[in-house]
Amino acid sequence: MGLFLVFGAEPMTQVIAAVVAVLTLGWLGAPADAPLATRAVIKTEVQKLTSDIVVKAMASIGIGQIASAVAKGQDGIKFVAPITREGPGWRADIDLPLGVTVADVADRRARLASGLRRPLGCVWPDADPSEHEGRLILWVGDRDLSKTGIVKWPLANASKHDVFKRIPFGIDPRGRAQSVPMIQHNILIGSLPGQGKTASVRVLSCGAAMDPSVELWLHENKGTGDLDSLECVSHRFVSGIDDDSIKYAADSLKLLREEVMRRAAAIKKLPRDLCPDKRVTRTIADKRSLKLWPLVGVFDECQNLFAHPKYGKQAGDDAEFIIKLGRALGVILILATQRPDKDSLPTGISGNVSIRFALKVAGQVENDMILGTSAYKNGVRATSFRPEIDAGNGYLAGATALPVVVRTAYLDDNATHAIAQRAHALRKAAGTLSGHALGEEAESTSGPSYDLLADVAAIVPPSEERVWNERIAARLAELRPEVYGGWKGENVTSALKPHGIKTRDVAGTTDDGTRTTRRGITRADLTKAIAERDEKRGAA
């Protein structure tokens, strides 16, 4: 038969036989997962969202009322407006069946994404604050939010900013700009390590720095230098996890508490026409003689402060006092933690902040510690963010009518340094550089300040090349008891550290003539610190 087809059949018969043979052999040898032929399809980048697709997806997420209504052909889901394009995605406005809430759907976001055949970072069910609890706004993006890339900060190249206006913070999944009000608010940021917490702190700190009237107190109690670029504009500054650095941060909260009380008395005395609402305004802040300019205290890795066995409890009490009373007085706290629990984040603090930002957290307890009681129950779940993949994404609550997912803007160290230099120039021109930025520390923002280095130099004669810190403390207390009374050796260590003077083992003789070694400083280090401080003042 084969020979006949090859040599005796008509040409057309030979062609047909050859095609049949090729198809047969191809079918027999094709892999199980690769069909011989497929339909010619030109695949679009993103499938258009239709009502049929939404209904089928909603019926698959495990909500009985929806599945039952769809199965019976009833109107289980009502589209109150046509599905339309909104930004880089599609928007569907939906009335859910009676008794079903937006939180119920948000709780099944992963299932919904599966039903829509879209990446999790593309599917964002939200409530409509102007409607009932069953009104769902389903937004389905063209691409995963985590693949948006670096979000540019609008103020990165700005000449200055007014902190009484909102600070640009990032974008939501629909690409809309999101910002954070700072005046009359306190801010709490929390996440697991490596999810973008400190980067969020850096954005807010830079926003405050761009207003030359703002007095910045920066405390980075991790010791990695994430905020070092802003040291040049900080009234108080510390970077470290050691006990001295923790004490410095605790002292700052004590000083801020005293400042809140001073400001309350000052506000009370202002005439009604200048201050009718008994709160700091731009006009009041610009009157430098009143000393009521905005004061922003940043405490990154605050769990290391509040959980400290010696300084933590008082620091927590002071922070709670400031949060409750300082809001209207221009005193603002920005607290960031990677361990939101009752021991490292006192409930008096977590329960009273007005703006909250939670990136990826571990569980419901941590979620509600940052975002507020019942946030998890209501479907606002920072637990749903994917580790590392969603770094920089978080739920922002308190800045808008309802919590919103935000991808924060990003500033690397070079960008932060450039902003800090502009902020330094602004303060230099306005005459608002103070405290640490000038190489000195003010004991409080209201009371008189003293030159610590000059005082130490005065009580350590040139002939004394090495001196114990405990003796420095005693001599300072004798020199200015109203300032240094009660100081001990560790107070000297903490106060001199920001000036670059390191404590070391120093040999000496006790009052009874015994030779021993204790912690102290050298005259050479003190002289060097004074020279560098004076040089910095000259440059400023």
Coordinates of C-alpha atoms in Angstrom, one line a residue:
M1 CA 0.0 0.0 0.0
G2 CA 2.8 2.4 0.9
L3 CA 4.6 1.6 -2.4
F4 CA 1.4 2.3 -4.4
L5 CA 1.0 5.7 -2.7
V6 CA 4.6 6.6 -3.4
F7 CA 4.8 5.4 -7.0
G8 CA 1.3 4.7 -8.4
A9 CA -1.1 7.2 -6.9
E10 CA -2.2 10.5 -8.3
P11 CA -0.2 13.6 -7.1
M12 CA -3.2 15.0 -5.1
T13 CA -3.6 11.6 -3.4
Q14 CA 0.1 11.6 -2.5
V15 CA -0.2 15.1 -0.9
I16 CA -3.2 14.1 1.2
A17 CA -1.4 10.9 2.3
A18 CA 1.6 12.8 3.3
V19 CA -0.4 15.4 5.4
V20 CA -2.2 12.6 7.2
A21 CA 1.0 10.8 8.0
V22 CA 2.6 13.9 9.4
L23 CA -0.4 14.7 11.6
T24 CA -0.6 11.2 12.8
L25 CA 3.1 11.0 13.7
G26 CA 2.9 14.5 15.4
W27 CA -0.1 13.4 17.4
L28 CA 1.6 10.2 18.6
G29 CA 4.8 12.1 19.5
A30 CA 3.4 15.2 21.1
P31 CA 4.1 15.8 24.9
A32 CA 1.0 15.5 27.2
D33 CA 1.3 19.2 28.2
A34 CA 1.8 20.6 24.6
P35 CA -1.1 20.1 22.1
L36 CA -0.3 19.7 18.5
A37 CA -2.1 22.9 17.5
T38 CA -3.7 25.8 19.3
R39 CA -6.0 28.6 18.3
A40 CA -4.4 31.7 17.0
V41 CA -4.9 34.2 19.9
I42 CA -3.4 37.6 20.3
K43 CA -3.2 38.0 24.1
T44 CA -3.9 41.5 25.4
E45 CA -1.8 42.8 28.3
V46 CA -4.7 43.1 30.7
Q47 CA -8.2 41.6 30.3
K48 CA -11.0 44.1 30.4
L49 CA -13.0 43.8 33.6
T50 CA -16.7 42.9 32.9
S51 CA -19.7 42.4 35.0
D52 CA -19.7 38.6 34.2
I53 CA -16.1 38.2 35.3
V54 CA -16.9 40.1 38.6
V55 CA -20.0 38.1 39.3
K56 CA -18.3 34.8 38.8
A57 CA -15.3 35.8 40.9
M58 CA -17.5 37.1 43.7
A59 CA -19.5 33.9 43.7
S60 CA -16.2 31.9 44.2
I61 CA -15.0 33.6 47.4
G62 CA -17.1 31.6 49.8
I63 CA -19.8 34.0 50.9
G64 CA -23.0 32.1 51.1
Q65 CA -25.4 34.9 50.3
I66 CA -23.6 35.8 47.1
A67 CA -23.1 32.2 45.9
S68 CA -26.7 31.3 46.6
A69 CA -28.1 34.4 44.8
V70 CA -25.9 33.8 41.8
A71 CA -26.6 30.1 41.6
K72 CA -30.4 30.8 41.6
G73 CA -30.0 33.4 38.9
Q74 CA -31.1 36.1 41.2
D75 CA -29.8 39.6 41.4
G76 CA -27.3 38.9 44.1
I77 CA -24.9 41.6 43.0
K78 CA -26.0 44.9 41.7
F79 CA -23.8 47.2 39.7
V80 CA -24.8 50.7 40.6
A81 CA -22.7 52.2 37.8
P82 CA -21.0 50.9 34.7
I83 CA -17.6 49.5 35.1
T84 CA -15.1 52.2 34.0
R85 CA -11.5 52.9 33.7
E86 CA -10.0 54.7 36.7
G87 CA -6.3 55.5 36.6
P88 CA -4.3 52.4 35.7
G89 CA -7.1 50.0 36.3
W90 CA -10.9 49.2 36.3
R91 CA -13.5 50.4 38.9
A92 CA -16.7 48.6 39.7
D93 CA -19.2 50.1 42.1
I94 CA -21.3 47.3 43.6
D95 CA -24.2 46.9 46.0
L96 CA -23.6 43.6 47.9
P97 CA -26.5 41.3 49.0
L98 CA -28.3 42.2 52.1
G99 CA -26.2 41.4 55.2
V100 CA -22.9 41.3 53.3
T101 CA -20.3 44.0 54.2
V102 CA -17.3 45.3 52.4
A103 CA -15.2 43.9 55.3
D104 CA -16.5 40.4 54.4
V105 CA -15.2 40.7 50.9
A106 CA -11.9 42.3 52.0
D107 CA -11.4 39.3 54.3
R108 CA -11.4 37.1 51.2
R109 CA -9.2 39.3 49.0
A110 CA -6.9 36.5 48.1
R111 CA -9.8 34.3 46.9
L112 CA -11.2 37.3 45.0
A113 CA -7.9 37.7 43.2
S114 CA -7.9 34.1 42.3
G115 CA -11.4 34.3 41.0
L116 CA -10.5 37.3 38.9
R117 CA -7.2 35.6 37.8
R118 CA -5.2 38.6 38.8
P119 CA -2.2 39.0 41.1
L120 CA -3.1 39.8 44.7
G121 CA -1.4 43.2 44.5
C122 CA -3.9 44.2 41.7
V123 CA -7.1 43.6 43.6
W124 CA -8.3 46.2 46.1
P125 CA -11.8 46.1 47.5
D126 CA -12.7 49.3 49.4
A127 CA -15.7 50.8 51.1
D128 CA -17.5 54.0 50.0
P129 CA -17.5 56.4 53.1
S130 CA -20.5 58.3 51.6
E131 CA -22.7 55.1 51.3
H132 CA -23.9 52.1 53.4
E133 CA -21.7 49.3 54.6
G134 CA -22.7 47.1 51.6
R135 CA -21.4 49.5 49.0
L136 CA -18.2 48.0 47.5
I137 CA -15.8 49.8 45.3
L138 CA -13.8 47.1 43.6
W139 CA -10.7 48.4 41.9
V140 CA -8.6 46.0 39.8
G141 CA -5.2 47.4 38.6
D142 CA -3.4 46.6 35.4
R143 CA -0.3 45.6 37.4
D144 CA 0.7 44.6 40.9
L145 CA 1.2 47.6 43.2
S146 CA 4.5 46.1 44.4
K147 CA 5.8 46.4 40.8
T148 CA 5.0 50.1 40.6
G149 CA 8.7 50.8 41.3
I150 CA 10.1 53.6 43.4
V151 CA 7.6 56.4 44.1
K152 CA 9.2 59.8 43.6
W153 CA 8.7 62.2 46.5
P154 CA 7.1 65.5 45.2
L155 CA 9.2 67.6 47.6
A156 CA 12.6 66.0 46.7
N157 CA 13.5 69.1 44.7
A158 CA 11.3 71.7 46.4
S159 CA 12.9 74.9 47.8
K160 CA 10.9 74.7 51.0
H161 CA 7.6 73.4 52.5
D162 CA 5.0 74.7 55.0
V163 CA 4.4 72.0 57.7
F164 CA 1.0 73.4 58.4
K165 CA 0.1 71.9 55.0
R166 CA -0.1 68.2 54.4
I167 CA 3.2 66.3 53.7
P168 CA 3.3 64.2 50.5
F169 CA 3.6 60.6 51.5
G170 CA 3.0 58.2 48.6
I171 CA 0.4 56.9 46.2
D172 CA -2.6 54.6 46.6
P173 CA -3.1 51.6 44.3
R174 CA -5.0 53.8 41.8
G175 CA -2.0 56.1 41.5
R176 CA -3.6 58.9 43.4
A177 CA -1.3 61.0 45.6
Q178 CA -1.7 60.5 49.3
S179 CA -0.5 63.0 52.0
V180 CA -0.3 63.2 55.8
P181 CA -1.3 66.2 58.0
M182 CA 1.2 66.8 60.7
I183 CA 0.0 69.8 62.7
Q184 CA -2.4 68.8 65.5
H185 CA -1.6 65.1 65.0
N186 CA 0.7 62.4 66.3
I187 CA 1.9 59.6 64.1
L188 CA 2.5 55.9 64.8
I189 CA 4.3 53.6 62.3
G190 CA 4.8 49.9 62.7
S191 CA 5.9 46.8 60.8
L192 CA 8.1 43.8 60.8
P193 CA 11.8 44.5 60.1
G194 CA 12.7 45.3 56.5
Q195 CA 9.3 46.4 55.3
G196 CA 10.0 50.1 54.9
K197 CA 9.2 51.5 58.3
T198 CA 12.3 53.7 58.6
A199 CA 12.0 54.8 55.0
S200 CA 8.5 56.1 55.9
V201 CA 9.9 57.9 58.9
R202 CA 12.6 59.5 56.7
V203 CA 9.9 60.9 54.3
L204 CA 8.0 62.6 57.2
S205 CA 11.1 63.9 58.8
C206 CA 12.3 65.4 55.6
G207 CA 8.9 67.0 55.1
A208 CA 9.2 68.6 58.6
A209 CA 12.9 69.6 57.9
M210 CA 11.8 71.5 54.7
D211 CA 10.0 74.1 57.0
P212 CA 12.7 76.2 58.6
S213 CA 10.4 77.1 61.5
V214 CA 10.2 73.5 62.7
E215 CA 12.4 72.4 65.5
L216 CA 13.5 68.8 65.0
W217 CA 14.4 66.3 67.7
L218 CA 15.5 63.1 66.1
H219 CA 16.2 59.8 68.0
E220 CA 17.2 56.7 66.0
N221 CA 17.5 54.0 68.7
K222 CA 18.8 51.3 66.3
G223 CA 22.2 52.8 65.8
T224 CA 22.5 52.2 62.1
G225 CA 22.6 55.8 61.1
D226 CA 19.4 55.8 59.0
L227 CA 18.7 59.5 60.0
D228 CA 22.2 60.7 60.2
S229 CA 21.8 63.0 57.2
L230 CA 19.3 65.1 59.1
E231 CA 21.7 65.6 62.1
C232 CA 22.8 69.0 60.7
V233 CA 19.3 70.4 61.2
S234 CA 18.4 68.7 64.5
H235 CA 18.0 70.6 67.8
R236 CA 18.5 67.2 69.6
F237 CA 19.9 64.1 67.9
V238 CA 21.0 60.7 68.9
S239 CA 21.7 57.4 67.1
G240 CA 22.4 54.3 69.1
I241 CA 20.9 51.4 71.1
D242 CA 23.2 51.6 74.1
D243 CA 21.9 52.7 77.5
D244 CA 23.3 56.2 77.1
S245 CA 21.4 56.7 73.8
I246 CA 18.2 55.3 75.3
K247 CA 18.6 57.7 78.2
Y248 CA 19.1 60.6 75.9
A249 CA 15.8 59.7 74.2
A250 CA 14.1 59.4 77.5
D251 CA 15.5 62.8 78.6
S252 CA 14.0 64.3 75.4
L253 CA 10.5 63.1 76.3
K254 CA 11.0 64.5 79.8
L255 CA 12.0 67.9 78.3
L256 CA 9.1 67.7 75.8
R257 CA 6.6 67.1 78.6
E258 CA 8.0 70.3 80.3
E259 CA 7.7 72.1 77.0
V260 CA 4.1 71.1 76.6
M261 CA 3.3 72.5 80.1
R262 CA 5.1 75.8 79.2
R263 CA 3.3 76.1 76.0
A264 CA -0.1 75.5 77.6
A265 CA 0.5 78.4 80.0
A266 CA 1.7 80.6 77.1
I267 CA -1.3 79.8 74.9
K268 CA -3.6 80.6 77.8
K269 CA -2.2 84.1 78.0
L270 CA -2.6 84.9 74.3
P271 CA -5.4 87.4 73.4
R272 CA -8.6 85.9 71.9
D273 CA -8.2 87.8 68.6
L274 CA -4.7 86.2 68.1
C275 CA -5.6 82.7 69.3
P276 CA -9.4 82.2 69.4
D277 CA -9.1 78.4 69.2
K278 CA -6.3 78.0 71.8
R279 CA -4.1 76.2 69.4
V280 CA -0.9 77.0 67.5
T281 CA -1.4 78.4 64.0
R282 CA 1.0 79.5 61.2
T283 CA 0.6 83.1 62.4
I284 CA 1.4 82.3 66.0
A285 CA 4.3 80.0 65.0
D286 CA 5.9 82.8 63.0
K287 CA 6.0 85.1 66.1
R288 CA 9.4 83.8 67.3
S289 CA 9.2 85.7 70.5
L290 CA 6.4 83.5 71.7
K291 CA 8.5 80.3 71.2
L292 CA 5.5 78.4 69.9
W293 CA 7.0 77.2 66.6
P294 CA 6.3 73.6 65.5
L295 CA 8.3 71.0 67.4
V296 CA 8.6 67.5 65.9
G297 CA 10.0 64.7 68.0
V298 CA 10.9 61.6 66.0
F299 CA 11.5 58.3 67.9
D300 CA 12.5 55.5 65.5
E301 CA 12.7 52.0 67.0
C302 CA 10.8 53.3 70.0
Q303 CA 10.3 49.8 71.3
N304 CA 13.9 49.9 72.5
L305 CA 13.0 53.0 74.6
F306 CA 9.6 52.0 76.0
A307 CA 10.8 48.4 76.8
H308 CA 13.9 49.6 78.6
P309 CA 14.0 48.2 82.2
K310 CA 15.2 51.5 83.7
Y311 CA 13.9 54.3 81.5
G312 CA 11.0 52.7 79.7
K313 CA 8.1 53.3 82.1
Q314 CA 8.7 57.0 82.6
A315 CA 9.3 57.5 78.9
G316 CA 6.0 55.8 78.2
D317 CA 4.2 58.1 80.7
D318 CA 5.8 61.2 79.3
A319 CA 5.0 60.2 75.7
E320 CA 1.3 59.6 76.6
F321 CA 1.2 63.0 78.3
I322 CA 2.6 64.7 75.2
I323 CA 0.3 62.9 72.8
K324 CA -2.8 63.8 74.8
L325 CA -2.0 67.5 75.4
G326 CA 0.7 68.6 73.0
R327 CA -1.4 68.1 69.8
A328 CA -2.9 71.7 69.8
L329 CA 0.3 73.2 71.1
G330 CA 2.5 72.5 68.1
V331 CA 4.3 69.5 69.7
I332 CA 4.2 66.4 67.4
L333 CA 5.5 62.9 68.0
I334 CA 6.4 60.5 65.2
L335 CA 6.9 57.0 66.7
A336 CA 8.0 54.0 64.8
T337 CA 8.3 50.4 66.1
Q338 CA 9.0 46.9 64.8
R339 CA 7.6 45.3 67.9
P340 CA 4.0 46.5 68.6
D341 CA 3.0 44.8 71.8
K342 CA 1.8 46.0 75.2
D343 CA 5.3 45.9 76.7
S344 CA 7.1 47.8 74.0
L345 CA 4.2 50.1 72.9
P346 CA 2.1 51.2 75.9
T347 CA -1.6 51.2 75.2
G348 CA -1.9 54.8 76.4
I349 CA 0.2 55.7 73.3
S350 CA -1.2 53.3 70.7
G351 CA -4.8 54.3 71.8
N352 CA -4.3 58.0 71.5
V353 CA -2.4 58.7 68.3
S354 CA -4.5 60.1 65.5
I355 CA -2.6 58.9 62.4
R356 CA -1.4 55.3 61.9
F357 CA 0.6 53.6 59.3
A358 CA 1.0 49.8 59.3
L359 CA 3.2 48.0 56.8
K360 CA 3.5 44.2 57.0
V361 CA 2.8 42.9 60.5
A362 CA 2.7 39.4 61.9
G363 CA -0.8 39.0 63.3
Q364 CA -4.1 40.4 64.5
V365 CA -2.7 41.8 67.8
E366 CA 0.1 43.7 66.1
N367 CA -2.3 44.9 63.4
D368 CA -4.8 46.4 65.9
M369 CA -2.0 47.8 68.1
I370 CA -1.0 50.0 65.1
L371 CA -4.2 50.5 63.2
G372 CA -6.6 50.6 66.2
T373 CA -9.0 48.3 67.9
S374 CA -11.2 46.3 65.6
A375 CA -9.2 47.2 62.5
Y376 CA -8.5 43.6 61.7
K377 CA -12.2 42.7 62.3
N378 CA -13.2 45.4 59.9
G379 CA -11.0 44.1 57.1
V380 CA -8.1 46.5 57.5
R381 CA -5.4 43.9 57.6
A382 CA -1.7 44.7 57.3
T383 CA -1.2 41.0 57.7
S384 CA -2.2 40.5 54.1
F385 CA 0.9 42.2 52.7
R386 CA 3.6 39.9 51.4
P387 CA 7.0 39.9 53.2
E388 CA 9.6 41.8 51.1
I389 CA 7.5 41.7 48.0
D390 CA 5.2 44.4 49.4
A391 CA 7.9 46.4 51.3
G392 CA 6.8 50.0 51.2
N393 CA 3.1 49.2 51.1
G394 CA 0.9 49.8 54.1
Y395 CA -2.5 50.8 55.5
L396 CA -2.7 54.5 56.3
A397 CA -5.4 55.3 58.8
G398 CA -6.5 58.7 60.1
A399 CA -5.2 60.8 57.2
T400 CA -8.3 60.2 55.1
A401 CA -12.0 59.3 55.9
L402 CA -11.3 55.6 55.6
P403 CA -8.0 53.6 55.8
V404 CA -6.3 53.5 52.5
V405 CA -3.4 51.4 51.1
V406 CA -0.4 53.5 50.3
R407 CA 2.9 52.8 48.7
T408 CA 5.3 55.3 50.3
A409 CA 7.6 57.5 48.4
Y410 CA 11.3 56.6 48.8
L411 CA 14.3 58.7 49.6
D412 CA 17.7 57.0 49.7
D413 CA 20.6 58.4 51.8
N414 CA 21.9 60.6 49.0
A415 CA 18.5 62.2 48.4
T416 CA 18.0 62.7 52.1
H417 CA 21.4 64.3 52.4
A418 CA 20.6 66.8 49.6
I419 CA 17.3 67.7 51.3
A420 CA 19.0 68.1 54.6
Q421 CA 21.6 70.5 53.1
R422 CA 18.8 72.6 51.7
A423 CA 17.0 72.5 55.0
H424 CA 20.2 73.6 56.8
A425 CA 20.5 76.5 54.4
L426 CA 16.9 77.5 55.0
R427 CA 17.5 77.5 58.8
K428 CA 20.7 79.4 58.5
A429 CA 19.0 82.1 56.4
A430 CA 16.1 82.3 58.9
G431 CA 18.3 82.2 61.9
T432 CA 16.5 79.1 63.3
L433 CA 19.5 76.7 63.7
S434 CA 19.7 75.6 67.3
G435 CA 20.9 73.1 69.8
H436 CA 22.8 70.1 68.4
A437 CA 22.9 71.6 64.9
L438 CA 25.1 74.3 66.4
G439 CA 27.2 71.9 68.4
E440 CA 25.4 72.6 71.7
E441 CA 22.5 71.2 73.6
A442 CA 19.8 73.3 75.1
E443 CA 18.5 71.9 78.4
S444 CA 15.0 72.9 77.5
T445 CA 13.4 74.9 74.7
S446 CA 12.0 77.5 77.1
G447 CA 14.7 77.9 79.8
P448 CA 18.2 79.3 79.4
S449 CA 20.8 77.1 77.7
Y450 CA 24.4 76.7 78.7
D451 CA 27.5 75.7 76.8
L452 CA 28.3 72.3 78.2
L453 CA 31.8 72.1 76.6
A454 CA 32.7 75.5 78.0
D455 CA 31.5 74.5 81.5
V456 CA 33.5 71.3 81.4
A457 CA 36.6 73.1 80.2
A458 CA 36.2 75.6 83.0
I459 CA 36.2 72.8 85.7
V460 CA 39.0 70.7 84.1
P461 CA 42.2 72.7 84.3
P462 CA 44.8 72.4 81.5
S463 CA 47.1 70.5 83.9
E464 CA 44.6 67.7 84.3
E465 CA 45.1 65.5 81.3
R466 CA 42.6 62.8 82.4
V467 CA 39.6 63.1 84.7
W468 CA 36.9 60.7 85.8
N469 CA 33.3 61.5 84.7
E470 CA 32.1 61.3 88.3
R471 CA 34.4 64.1 89.3
I472 CA 33.2 66.1 86.3
A473 CA 29.6 65.6 87.4
A474 CA 30.4 66.8 91.0
R475 CA 32.3 69.9 89.7
L476 CA 29.5 70.8 87.2
A477 CA 26.9 70.5 90.0
E478 CA 29.0 72.9 92.1
L479 CA 29.4 75.3 89.1
R480 CA 25.7 75.4 88.1
P481 CA 23.6 73.5 90.6
E482 CA 20.4 74.7 88.9
V483 CA 21.5 73.0 85.7
Y484 CA 23.7 70.1 86.7
G485 CA 22.4 69.3 90.2
G486 CA 22.0 65.5 90.7
W487 CA 24.3 64.6 87.7
K488 CA 26.3 61.4 88.0
G489 CA 29.1 60.0 85.9
E490 CA 26.6 58.4 83.4
N491 CA 25.0 61.8 82.8
V492 CA 28.3 63.2 81.8
T493 CA 28.9 60.2 79.5
S494 CA 25.5 60.8 77.8
A495 CA 25.8 64.5 77.5
L496 CA 29.3 64.5 76.0
K497 CA 28.7 61.7 73.5
P498 CA 26.9 63.9 70.9
H499 CA 30.0 66.1 70.9
G500 CA 32.2 63.2 69.8
I501 CA 33.9 62.8 73.2
K502 CA 34.1 59.1 74.0
T503 CA 34.3 57.8 77.6
R504 CA 37.3 55.6 78.2
D505 CA 39.1 53.9 81.1
V506 CA 41.1 56.5 83.0
A507 CA 43.6 55.8 85.8
G508 CA 43.5 58.0 88.8
T509 CA 43.7 58.3 92.6
T510 CA 40.7 58.2 95.0
D511 CA 40.3 60.6 97.9
D512 CA 41.9 58.0 100.2
G513 CA 45.0 57.7 97.9
T514 CA 44.0 54.4 96.2
R515 CA 45.1 54.0 92.6
T516 CA 42.3 52.6 90.4
T517 CA 40.7 52.9 86.9
R518 CA 37.3 54.4 86.2
R519 CA 35.4 55.8 83.3
G520 CA 36.5 59.3 82.2
I521 CA 37.7 61.6 79.4
T522 CA 40.9 63.1 78.3
R523 CA 41.7 66.8 78.1
A524 CA 42.8 66.3 74.5
D525 CA 39.4 65.0 73.4
L526 CA 37.7 67.9 75.1
T527 CA 40.0 70.4 73.4
K528 CA 39.4 68.8 70.0
A529 CA 35.6 68.8 70.5
I530 CA 35.6 72.5 71.4
A531 CA 37.7 73.4 68.3
E532 CA 35.4 71.4 66.0
R533 CA 32.3 73.0 67.6
D534 CA 33.7 76.5 67.1
E535 CA 34.6 75.7 63.5
K536 CA 31.1 74.5 62.8
R537 CA 29.7 77.7 64.4
G538 CA 31.9 79.8 62.2
A539 CA 30.7 78.0 59.1
A540 CA 27.1 78.4 60.1

